[in-house]
XYZ file of C-alpha atoms in Angstrom:
268
model
C 11.772 -11.376 -30.173
C 11.559 -15.038 -30.818
C 12.842 -17.203 -33.615
C 10.064 -17.750 -36.058
C 6.329 -17.565 -35.217
C 5.781 -19.190 -31.888
C 1.918 -19.207 -32.442
C 2.186 -20.848 -36.026
C 0.551 -24.129 -36.450
C -0.894 -26.091 -33.642
C 1.318 -24.515 -30.878
C -0.587 -26.290 -28.092
C 0.422 -29.696 -29.397
C 4.082 -29.687 -30.290
C 5.186 -32.237 -32.805
C 7.872 -33.646 -30.497
C 7.959 -34.161 -26.935
C 5.564 -32.871 -24.372
C 4.787 -29.420 -23.139
C 6.941 -28.830 -19.961
C 5.249 -27.994 -16.571
C 6.802 -24.955 -14.934
C 6.104 -23.919 -11.385
C 4.775 -20.430 -11.134
C 7.321 -19.157 -8.743
C 7.366 -15.591 -7.682
C 9.273 -13.189 -10.067
C 9.108 -15.723 -12.964
C 8.568 -13.704 -16.025
C 6.182 -15.323 -18.689
C 3.697 -14.099 -21.517
C 0.249 -15.184 -21.833
C 0.305 -16.773 -25.127
C -3.350 -15.627 -26.212
C -3.333 -11.937 -25.284
C 0.494 -11.270 -25.230
C 0.473 -9.867 -21.752
C 3.949 -10.287 -20.389
C 4.738 -10.058 -16.663
C 6.260 -11.470 -13.500
C 4.491 -13.920 -11.174
C 3.138 -12.102 -8.137
C 0.674 -14.614 -6.867
C -0.572 -18.278 -7.690
C -3.304 -20.480 -6.465
C -4.730 -23.743 -7.618
C -6.694 -22.196 -10.303
C -5.036 -18.997 -11.526
C -1.721 -16.953 -11.678
C -1.510 -13.276 -11.288
C 1.204 -11.463 -13.569
C 2.422 -7.958 -13.186
C 3.918 -6.105 -16.115
C 6.787 -3.455 -16.033
C 4.088 -0.650 -15.648
C 2.741 -2.250 -12.486
C -0.431 -3.495 -14.181
C -1.744 -6.789 -12.917
C -3.915 -9.431 -14.698
C -5.202 -12.626 -13.510
C -4.952 -15.795 -15.881
C -6.217 -19.311 -15.428
C -3.708 -22.132 -15.184
C -4.624 -23.530 -18.556
C -2.483 -26.320 -20.300
C -0.021 -24.700 -22.649
C -1.130 -21.142 -22.014
C 1.970 -19.461 -21.477
C 5.418 -18.679 -23.172
C 8.735 -18.975 -21.270
C 11.668 -17.545 -23.267
C 9.689 -18.158 -26.372
C 8.733 -21.710 -25.565
C 5.196 -22.972 -24.771
C 4.749 -24.207 -21.154
C 2.197 -25.154 -18.700
C 2.316 -23.193 -15.494
C 1.520 -25.088 -12.354
C 1.068 -24.190 -8.750
C 4.337 -24.423 -6.897
C 4.785 -27.266 -4.404
C 4.433 -26.155 -0.805
C 7.801 -25.562 0.766
C 8.671 -25.108 4.419
C 6.162 -22.643 6.066
C 7.886 -19.369 6.066
C 7.161 -16.989 9.024
C 4.000 -15.053 8.412
C 4.258 -11.351 7.809
C 2.007 -8.606 8.853
C 0.877 -6.013 6.198
C 3.601 -3.792 7.057
C 6.227 -6.394 6.245
C 7.220 -7.230 9.780
C 7.173 -10.704 11.217
C 3.634 -11.413 12.474
C 3.370 -12.330 16.193
C 1.210 -15.534 16.311
C -1.388 -15.607 19.015
C -1.064 -12.066 19.654
C -2.598 -10.404 22.725
C -2.474 -6.656 22.608
C -0.406 -5.029 25.127
C -1.772 -2.641 27.634
C -1.759 0.680 25.734
C 1.284 2.966 26.397
C 1.052 6.454 27.565
C 2.710 7.466 24.192
C 0.475 8.100 21.280
C 0.410 8.623 17.522
C -2.011 11.311 16.261
C -2.945 11.620 12.598
C -4.922 14.312 10.851
C -8.158 12.645 9.803
C -10.035 9.426 9.884
C -8.788 8.257 6.545
C -5.312 8.482 7.773
C -6.144 6.539 10.933
C -7.806 3.746 8.704
C -4.896 3.436 6.419
C -2.347 3.298 9.409
C -4.577 0.726 11.049
C -4.607 -1.485 7.933
C -1.114 -1.611 7.259
C 0.525 -1.114 10.707
C -2.384 -2.224 12.969
C -0.606 -5.586 13.953
C 2.647 -3.834 14.818
C 0.788 -1.145 16.832
C -0.995 -3.817 18.984
C 2.411 -5.551 19.505
C 3.740 -2.460 20.879
C 0.791 -1.099 22.654
C 0.467 2.150 20.749
C -2.953 3.868 20.039
C -3.460 5.992 17.069
C -5.912 8.841 17.300
C -7.133 11.280 14.649
C -7.398 14.936 14.692
C -9.644 17.167 12.611
C -6.936 19.134 10.934
C -3.811 20.540 12.724
C -4.714 24.298 12.861
C -4.837 23.827 16.806
C -1.777 21.553 16.917
C 0.195 23.640 19.599
C -2.664 23.685 21.906
C -3.342 19.942 21.354
C 0.286 19.093 22.232
C 0.161 21.166 25.355
C -2.969 19.389 26.518
C -1.600 15.965 25.788
C 1.323 16.827 28.156
C 4.272 15.314 26.703
C 7.315 14.165 29.029
C 9.611 11.177 29.662
C 7.731 7.972 28.773
C 4.844 10.013 27.434
C 5.715 10.768 23.878
C 3.697 12.068 20.954
C 4.165 11.415 17.407
C 2.027 13.410 14.896
C 1.647 12.675 11.112
C 0.723 15.706 9.002
C -0.595 16.041 5.494
C 1.269 18.225 3.012
C 4.137 18.968 5.288
C 6.308 20.849 2.553
C 8.470 23.932 2.889
C 6.426 27.177 3.060
C 3.080 25.404 3.659
C 0.634 26.329 6.322
C 1.240 22.898 7.837
C 5.039 23.502 8.044
C 4.547 26.840 9.976
C 2.262 25.215 12.344
C 4.549 22.118 12.808
C 7.508 24.652 13.633
C 5.760 25.949 16.559
C 6.008 22.541 18.272
C 9.344 22.354 19.993
C 9.128 19.741 22.670
C 11.754 17.041 22.536
C 9.102 14.538 23.531
C 7.143 15.266 20.469
C 7.898 14.323 16.869
C 5.956 16.090 13.962
C 6.757 14.388 10.541
C 4.695 14.573 7.326
C 4.366 13.473 3.791
C 4.193 15.848 0.714
C 0.716 14.751 -0.417
C -2.276 17.049 -0.555
C -4.361 14.254 1.011
C -3.448 10.769 2.417
C -5.404 9.301 -0.787
C -2.263 10.220 -2.768
C -0.146 8.032 -0.745
C -1.694 4.939 -2.382
C 0.125 4.095 -5.606
C -2.055 4.858 -8.660
C -1.276 1.471 -10.065
C -3.058 -0.211 -7.181
C -6.204 1.639 -8.391
C -5.533 1.044 -12.070
C -5.170 4.676 -12.863
C -2.295 6.316 -14.532
C -1.645 8.993 -11.965
C -3.565 11.066 -9.294
C -5.241 14.066 -11.159
C -4.204 17.504 -10.756
C -7.008 19.571 -8.947
C -7.252 23.216 -9.684
C -6.966 25.657 -6.696
C -10.497 26.662 -5.354
C -12.004 23.290 -5.816
C -12.273 20.812 -2.944
C -9.428 18.277 -3.542
C -11.395 14.855 -3.024
C -14.413 16.064 -5.099
C -11.980 17.282 -7.861
C -10.186 13.959 -7.808
C -13.474 12.036 -8.081
C -14.839 14.157 -10.966
C -11.433 13.919 -12.835
C -11.474 10.268 -12.466
C -15.122 9.832 -13.610
C -16.144 8.007 -10.383
C -19.946 8.448 -9.686
C -19.156 8.007 -5.988
C -19.434 10.205 -2.856
C -16.069 10.837 -1.114
C -16.819 8.158 1.614
C -17.585 5.628 -1.025
C -14.598 6.568 -3.060
C -12.349 6.068 0.033
C -13.846 2.687 0.731
C -12.756 1.793 -2.981
C -9.194 3.137 -2.240
C -8.884 1.531 0.976
C -10.145 -1.800 -0.243
C -7.475 -1.936 -2.947
C -4.662 -1.662 -0.404
C -3.352 -4.813 1.124
C 0.337 -4.536 1.987
C 2.890 -1.805 2.531
C 3.964 -2.302 -1.150
C 0.743 -0.562 -2.194
C 1.920 2.659 -0.546
C 4.417 5.377 -1.545
C 7.605 5.417 0.316
C 7.029 9.053 1.412
C 4.458 7.767 3.788
C 5.957 4.404 4.776
C 9.047 5.958 5.927
C 7.275 8.581 8.006
C 5.031 6.185 9.808
C 7.894 3.908 10.601
C 9.649 6.819 12.000
C 6.795 7.643 14.376
C 6.323 4.164 15.654
C 10.126 3.907 16.324
C 10.085 7.250 18.116
C 6.962 6.590 20.509
C 8.235 3.037 21.475
C 11.945 4.012 22.133
C 12.923 3.338 25.804
C 13.174 6.649 27.883
């Protein structure tokens, strides 16, 4: 890859010149000279830089002198100089509203299947929902969805958006959703068996979500396959704690939640 052996000799003290200092700007691709880990800069503070390789794996490295290679040459990464303060963004990627005071809640609502779905939506879209005055409530499954919709009483200015797990052709969930026909109700869903799968495996440092055989409770099966010695509630806290922005979630969930927010906030 490089001409000669870049690590031959005393590479930290080149014979001529000095080792250049390079700002660790986002997306700069460098290699850690000691471990050989190569990746793009995704974060940098005064003490360390985070690199992400092409497989989505992330590692933290101290900003030591002459610790990195840039295009085969030894460099010292330094924290970039602060530039003009960019508008702050929320976890969903939207522009954050400074000094936000939540609006009075709309009559329109978003329903999700369970408490885990609600927690994930709150973590990523909570700011946006408070800006719009939208409340998210959770159901305990969707078996009684038609009755729940009837009880809600949708109408002009009172819309209902519903997020359903495992909404794929031929599933039980798809048959239930088809029974909801009100134009003031939008039922959408993602293809995952459980909302846990909407978190990208790379965020949890696992290669993929395990396949769980039929007849085995899905969450317990996943925990066993991953070798986690945790109860489901503890496993969920680990998963949710690893999520920080919309980039940590699969697009199949992102698009559906954005669709629901647009639907329930659309002017009548």
